[in-house]
CSV table of C-alpha atoms in Angstrom, one decimal:
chain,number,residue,atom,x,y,z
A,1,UNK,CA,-26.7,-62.8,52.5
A,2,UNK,CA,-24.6,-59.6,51.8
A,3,UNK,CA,-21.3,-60.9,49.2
A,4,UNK,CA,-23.5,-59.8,46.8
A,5,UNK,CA,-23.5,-56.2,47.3
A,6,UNK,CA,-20.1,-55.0,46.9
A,7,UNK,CA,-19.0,-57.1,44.0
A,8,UNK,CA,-22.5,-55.5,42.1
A,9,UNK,CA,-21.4,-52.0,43.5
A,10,UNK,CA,-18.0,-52.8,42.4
A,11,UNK,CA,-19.3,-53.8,38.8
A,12,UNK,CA,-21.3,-50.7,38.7
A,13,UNK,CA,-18.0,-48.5,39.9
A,14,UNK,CA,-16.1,-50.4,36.8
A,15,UNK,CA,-18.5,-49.3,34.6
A,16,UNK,CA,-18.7,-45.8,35.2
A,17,UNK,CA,-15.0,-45.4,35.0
A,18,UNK,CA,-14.8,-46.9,31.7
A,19,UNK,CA,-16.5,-44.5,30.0
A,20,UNK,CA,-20.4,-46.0,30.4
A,21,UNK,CA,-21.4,-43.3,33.0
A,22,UNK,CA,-24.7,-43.2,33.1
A,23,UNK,CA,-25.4,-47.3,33.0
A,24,UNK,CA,-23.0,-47.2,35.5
A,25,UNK,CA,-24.7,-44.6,37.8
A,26,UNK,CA,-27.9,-46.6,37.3
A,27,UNK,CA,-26.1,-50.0,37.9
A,28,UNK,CA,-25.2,-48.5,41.1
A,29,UNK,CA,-28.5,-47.3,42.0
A,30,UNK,CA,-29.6,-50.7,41.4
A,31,UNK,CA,-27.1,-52.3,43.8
A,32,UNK,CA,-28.0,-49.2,46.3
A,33,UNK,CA,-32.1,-50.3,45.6
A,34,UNK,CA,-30.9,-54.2,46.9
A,35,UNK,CA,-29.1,-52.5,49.4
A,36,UNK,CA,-32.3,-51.3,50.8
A,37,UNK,CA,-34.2,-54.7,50.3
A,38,UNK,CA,-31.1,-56.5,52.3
A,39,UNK,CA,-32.0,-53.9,55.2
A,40,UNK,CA,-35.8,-54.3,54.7
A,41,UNK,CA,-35.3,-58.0,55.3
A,42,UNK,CA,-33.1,-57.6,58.1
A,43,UNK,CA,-35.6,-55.5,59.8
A,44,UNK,CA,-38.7,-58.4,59.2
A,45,UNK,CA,-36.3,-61.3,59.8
A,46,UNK,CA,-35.6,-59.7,63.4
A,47,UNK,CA,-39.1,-58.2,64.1
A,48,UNK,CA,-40.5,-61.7,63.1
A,49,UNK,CA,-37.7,-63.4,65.9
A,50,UNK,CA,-38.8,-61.0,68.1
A,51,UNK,CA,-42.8,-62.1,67.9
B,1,UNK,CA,-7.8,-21.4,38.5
B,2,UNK,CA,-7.8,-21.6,42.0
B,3,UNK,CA,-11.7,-20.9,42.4
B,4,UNK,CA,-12.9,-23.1,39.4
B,5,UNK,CA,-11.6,-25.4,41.2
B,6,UNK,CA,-12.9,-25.0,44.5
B,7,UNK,CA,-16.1,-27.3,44.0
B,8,UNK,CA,-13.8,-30.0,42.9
B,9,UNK,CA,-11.2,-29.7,45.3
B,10,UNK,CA,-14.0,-29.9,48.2
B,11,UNK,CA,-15.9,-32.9,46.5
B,12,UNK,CA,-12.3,-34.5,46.7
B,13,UNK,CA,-11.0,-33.8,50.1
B,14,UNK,CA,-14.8,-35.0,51.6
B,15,UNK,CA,-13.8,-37.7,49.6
B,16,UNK,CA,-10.7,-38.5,50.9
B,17,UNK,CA,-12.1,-37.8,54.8
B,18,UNK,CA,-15.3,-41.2,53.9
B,19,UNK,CA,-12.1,-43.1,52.5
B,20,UNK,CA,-10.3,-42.7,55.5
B,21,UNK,CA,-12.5,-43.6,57.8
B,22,UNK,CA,-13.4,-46.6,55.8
B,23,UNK,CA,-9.5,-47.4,56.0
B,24,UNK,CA,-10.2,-46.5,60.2
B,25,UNK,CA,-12.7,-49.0,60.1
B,26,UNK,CA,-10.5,-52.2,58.2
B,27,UNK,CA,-7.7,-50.9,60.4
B,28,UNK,CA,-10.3,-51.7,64.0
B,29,UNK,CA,-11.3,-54.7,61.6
B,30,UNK,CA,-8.0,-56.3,61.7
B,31,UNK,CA,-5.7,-54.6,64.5
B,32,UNK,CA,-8.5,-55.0,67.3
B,33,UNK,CA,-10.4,-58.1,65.5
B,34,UNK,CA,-13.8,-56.6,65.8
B,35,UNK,CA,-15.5,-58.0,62.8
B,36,UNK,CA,-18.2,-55.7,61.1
B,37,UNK,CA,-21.8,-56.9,61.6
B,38,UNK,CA,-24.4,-57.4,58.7
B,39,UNK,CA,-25.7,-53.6,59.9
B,40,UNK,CA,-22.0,-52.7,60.1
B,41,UNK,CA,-21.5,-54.0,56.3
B,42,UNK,CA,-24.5,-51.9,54.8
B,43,UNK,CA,-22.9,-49.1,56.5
B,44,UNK,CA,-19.5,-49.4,54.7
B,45,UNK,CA,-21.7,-49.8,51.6
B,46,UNK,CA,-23.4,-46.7,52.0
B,47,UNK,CA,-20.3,-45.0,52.4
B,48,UNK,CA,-18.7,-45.9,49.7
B,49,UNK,CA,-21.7,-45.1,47.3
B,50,UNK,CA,-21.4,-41.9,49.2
B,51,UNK,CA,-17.6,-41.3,48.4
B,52,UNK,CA,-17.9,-42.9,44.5
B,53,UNK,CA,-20.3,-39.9,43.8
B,54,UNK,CA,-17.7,-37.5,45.3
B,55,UNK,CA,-15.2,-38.6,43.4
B,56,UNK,CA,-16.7,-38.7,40.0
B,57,UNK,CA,-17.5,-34.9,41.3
B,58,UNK,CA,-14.1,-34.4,41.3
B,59,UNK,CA,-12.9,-36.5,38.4
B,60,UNK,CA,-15.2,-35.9,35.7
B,61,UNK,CA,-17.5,-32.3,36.5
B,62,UNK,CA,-19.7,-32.3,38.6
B,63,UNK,CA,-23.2,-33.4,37.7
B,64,UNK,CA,-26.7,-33.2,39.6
B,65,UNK,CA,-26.6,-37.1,39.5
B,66,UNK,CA,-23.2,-37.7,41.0
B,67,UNK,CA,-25.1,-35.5,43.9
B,68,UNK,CA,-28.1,-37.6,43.9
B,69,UNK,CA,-25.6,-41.0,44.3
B,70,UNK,CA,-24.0,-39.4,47.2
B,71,UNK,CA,-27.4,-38.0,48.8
B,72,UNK,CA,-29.5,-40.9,48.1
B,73,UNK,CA,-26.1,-43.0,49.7
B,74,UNK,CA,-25.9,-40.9,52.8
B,75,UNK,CA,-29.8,-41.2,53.6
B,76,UNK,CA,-29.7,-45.0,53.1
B,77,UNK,CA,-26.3,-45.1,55.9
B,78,UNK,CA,-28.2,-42.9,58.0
B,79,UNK,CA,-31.1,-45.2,57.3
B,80,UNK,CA,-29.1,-48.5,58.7
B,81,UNK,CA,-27.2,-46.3,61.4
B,82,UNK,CA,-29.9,-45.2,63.2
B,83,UNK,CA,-31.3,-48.4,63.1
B,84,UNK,CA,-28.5,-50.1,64.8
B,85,UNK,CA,-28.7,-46.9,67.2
B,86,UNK,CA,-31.9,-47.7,67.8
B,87,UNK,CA,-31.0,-51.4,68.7
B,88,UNK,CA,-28.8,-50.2,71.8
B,89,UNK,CA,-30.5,-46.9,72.5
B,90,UNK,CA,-31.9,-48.4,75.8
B,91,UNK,CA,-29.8,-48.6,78.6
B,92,UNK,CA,-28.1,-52.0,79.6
B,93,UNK,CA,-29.3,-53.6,76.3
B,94,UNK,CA,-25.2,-53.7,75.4
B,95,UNK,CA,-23.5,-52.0,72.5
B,96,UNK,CA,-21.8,-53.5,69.1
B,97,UNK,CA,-17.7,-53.5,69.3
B,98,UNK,CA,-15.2,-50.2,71.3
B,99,UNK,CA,-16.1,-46.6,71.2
B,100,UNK,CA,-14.0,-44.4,69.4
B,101,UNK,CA,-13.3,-40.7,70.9
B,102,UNK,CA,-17.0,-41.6,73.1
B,103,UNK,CA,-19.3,-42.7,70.2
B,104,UNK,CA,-19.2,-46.1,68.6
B,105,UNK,CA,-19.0,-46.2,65.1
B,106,UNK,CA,-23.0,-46.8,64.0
B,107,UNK,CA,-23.2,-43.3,65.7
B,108,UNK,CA,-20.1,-41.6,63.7
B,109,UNK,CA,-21.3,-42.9,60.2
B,110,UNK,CA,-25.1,-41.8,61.5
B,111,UNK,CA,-23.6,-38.2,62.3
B,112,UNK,CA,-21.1,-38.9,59.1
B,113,UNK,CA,-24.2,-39.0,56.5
B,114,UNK,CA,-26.1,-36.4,57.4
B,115,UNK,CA,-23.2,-34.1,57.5
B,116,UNK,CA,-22.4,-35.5,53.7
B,117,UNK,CA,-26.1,-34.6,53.1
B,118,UNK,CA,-25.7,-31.0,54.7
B,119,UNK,CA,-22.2,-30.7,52.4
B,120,UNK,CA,-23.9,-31.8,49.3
B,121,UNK,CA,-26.9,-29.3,50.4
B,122,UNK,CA,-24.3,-26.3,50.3
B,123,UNK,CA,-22.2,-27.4,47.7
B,124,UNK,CA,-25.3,-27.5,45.3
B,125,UNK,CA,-25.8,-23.9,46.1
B,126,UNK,CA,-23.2,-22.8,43.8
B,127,UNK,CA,-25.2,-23.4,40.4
B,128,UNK,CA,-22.3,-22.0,37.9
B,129,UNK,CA,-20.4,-25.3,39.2
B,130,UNK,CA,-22.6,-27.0,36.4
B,131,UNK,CA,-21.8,-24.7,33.3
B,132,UNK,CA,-18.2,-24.1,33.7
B,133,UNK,CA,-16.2,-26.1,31.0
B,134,UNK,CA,-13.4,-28.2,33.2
B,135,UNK,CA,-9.6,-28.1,32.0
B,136,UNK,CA,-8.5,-29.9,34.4
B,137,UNK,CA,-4.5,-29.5,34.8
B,138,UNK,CA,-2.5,-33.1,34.7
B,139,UNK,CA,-1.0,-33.0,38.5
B,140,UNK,CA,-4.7,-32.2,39.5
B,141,UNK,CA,-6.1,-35.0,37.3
B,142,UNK,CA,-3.8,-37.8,38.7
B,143,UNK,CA,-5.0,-37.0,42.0
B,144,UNK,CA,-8.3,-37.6,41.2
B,145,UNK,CA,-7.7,-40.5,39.3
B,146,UNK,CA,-6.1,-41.9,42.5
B,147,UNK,CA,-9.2,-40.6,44.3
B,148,UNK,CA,-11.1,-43.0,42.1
B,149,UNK,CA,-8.9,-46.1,42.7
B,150,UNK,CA,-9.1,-45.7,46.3
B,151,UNK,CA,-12.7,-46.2,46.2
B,152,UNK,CA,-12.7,-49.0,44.0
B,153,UNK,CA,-9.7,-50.6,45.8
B,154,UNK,CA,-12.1,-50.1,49.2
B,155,UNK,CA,-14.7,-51.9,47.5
B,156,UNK,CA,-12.9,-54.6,46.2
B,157,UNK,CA,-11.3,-54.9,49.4
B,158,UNK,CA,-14.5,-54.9,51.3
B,159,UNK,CA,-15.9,-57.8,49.0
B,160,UNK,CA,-13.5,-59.9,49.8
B,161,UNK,CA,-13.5,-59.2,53.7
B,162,UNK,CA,-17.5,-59.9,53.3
B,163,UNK,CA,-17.4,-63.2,51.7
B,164,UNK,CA,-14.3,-64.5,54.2
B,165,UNK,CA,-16.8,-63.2,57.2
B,166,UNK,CA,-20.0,-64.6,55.4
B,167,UNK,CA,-19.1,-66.9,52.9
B,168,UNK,CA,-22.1,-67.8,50.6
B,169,UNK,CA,-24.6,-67.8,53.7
B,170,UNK,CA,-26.4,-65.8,55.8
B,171,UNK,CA,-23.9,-63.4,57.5
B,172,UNK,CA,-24.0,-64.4,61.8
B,173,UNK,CA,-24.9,-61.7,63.5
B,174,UNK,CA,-22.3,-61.1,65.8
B,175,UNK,CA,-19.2,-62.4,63.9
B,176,UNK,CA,-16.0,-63.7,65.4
B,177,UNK,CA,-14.0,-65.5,63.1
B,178,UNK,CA,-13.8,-65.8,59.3
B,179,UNK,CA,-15.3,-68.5,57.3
């Protein structure tokens, strides 16, 4: 389940060029914090196959 | 004029050197039909977090959080990479699509985001970067600008290759077709 993160880092790109820079740089901190839950998952999905 | 705008002008050629090897990695994406695995994916994401915080370096001033965006990116691609290093590290247990000048390309964007960490590192040196005031000429500006687009065009471009590989589900593993 990844099509979600590059339309929300996309969003968050969008944002800070329109002139809202810092919600932007957090909105892309945001999609960079689910980035890290994706890979978190990937990693327990794959140790749990492997036990 | 030349050395206020050194920081800038190396924040936007590291830039342009992530972009292009994001473009590489469409161009082995399409040419040699190696789709990108979910690891492969967060990689390109991490990149181009990486490169976006460049740019706005180069584009606006730079900022200590435009750094943090690309530092926090490269750890979080270095992160993933060396996981999927990890995956094939032992010998016979295969490897994830062609080599490219010896390495495959987990192991260039591992070696990739800690160099970007290493560049930030020195860039950050300089502290007068933060406490100039920027007038920015318009020839310089437009390039930039067109820095910026190419990261948001990259992004936009890799959303839609994600959702034709994964489509609202789970993306396979090892992909071969498109949705």
């Amino acid at each position: 389940m990844l099509w979600y993160l590059f339309p929300l880092q996309l969003i968050g790109m969008i944002t800070v060029f329109s002139g809202l820079r810092k919600f932007g740089l957090i909105m892309l901190l945001l999609s960079l914090c689910i980035g890290v839950i994706s890979f978190k998952l990937h990693i327990t999905d794959a140790l749990l196959l492997n036990l | 004029m030349t050395k206020q705008y050194t920081i800038k002008n190396l924040n936007a050629l590291f830039c342009l050197f992530i972009c292009s090897i994001l473009i590489m990695a469409f161009f082995i994406q399409y040419w040699l039909m190696e789709l990108p695995c979910p690891l492969c994916l967060l990689q390109r994401f991490g990149l181009l977090s990486m490169a976006f915080g460049f740019a706005l370096n180069a584009y606006y001033e730079p900022k200590s959080y435009h750094y943090s965006l690309a530092i926090l990116s490269a750890l979080f691609t270095a992160a993933v990479a060396s996981r999927q290093i990890l995956l094939h590290i032992v010998p016979n247990t295969g490897n994830y699509g062609s080599p490219i000048f010896g390495f495959h390309l987990y192991v260039w964007s591992f070696l990739l985001s800690n160099v970007s960490i290493l560049f930030a590192a020195f860039l950050l040196i300089k502290n007068s970067q933060f406490n100039v005031s920027y007038s920015t000429p318009p020839f310089l500006r437009k390039t930039y600008f067109s820095l910026i687009l190419l990261v948001i065009l990259l992004s936009f471009a890799n959303a839609v290759t994600t959702f034709k590989i994964c489509g609202w589900h789970a993306c396979p593993d090892d992909p071969k077709h498109y949705v």
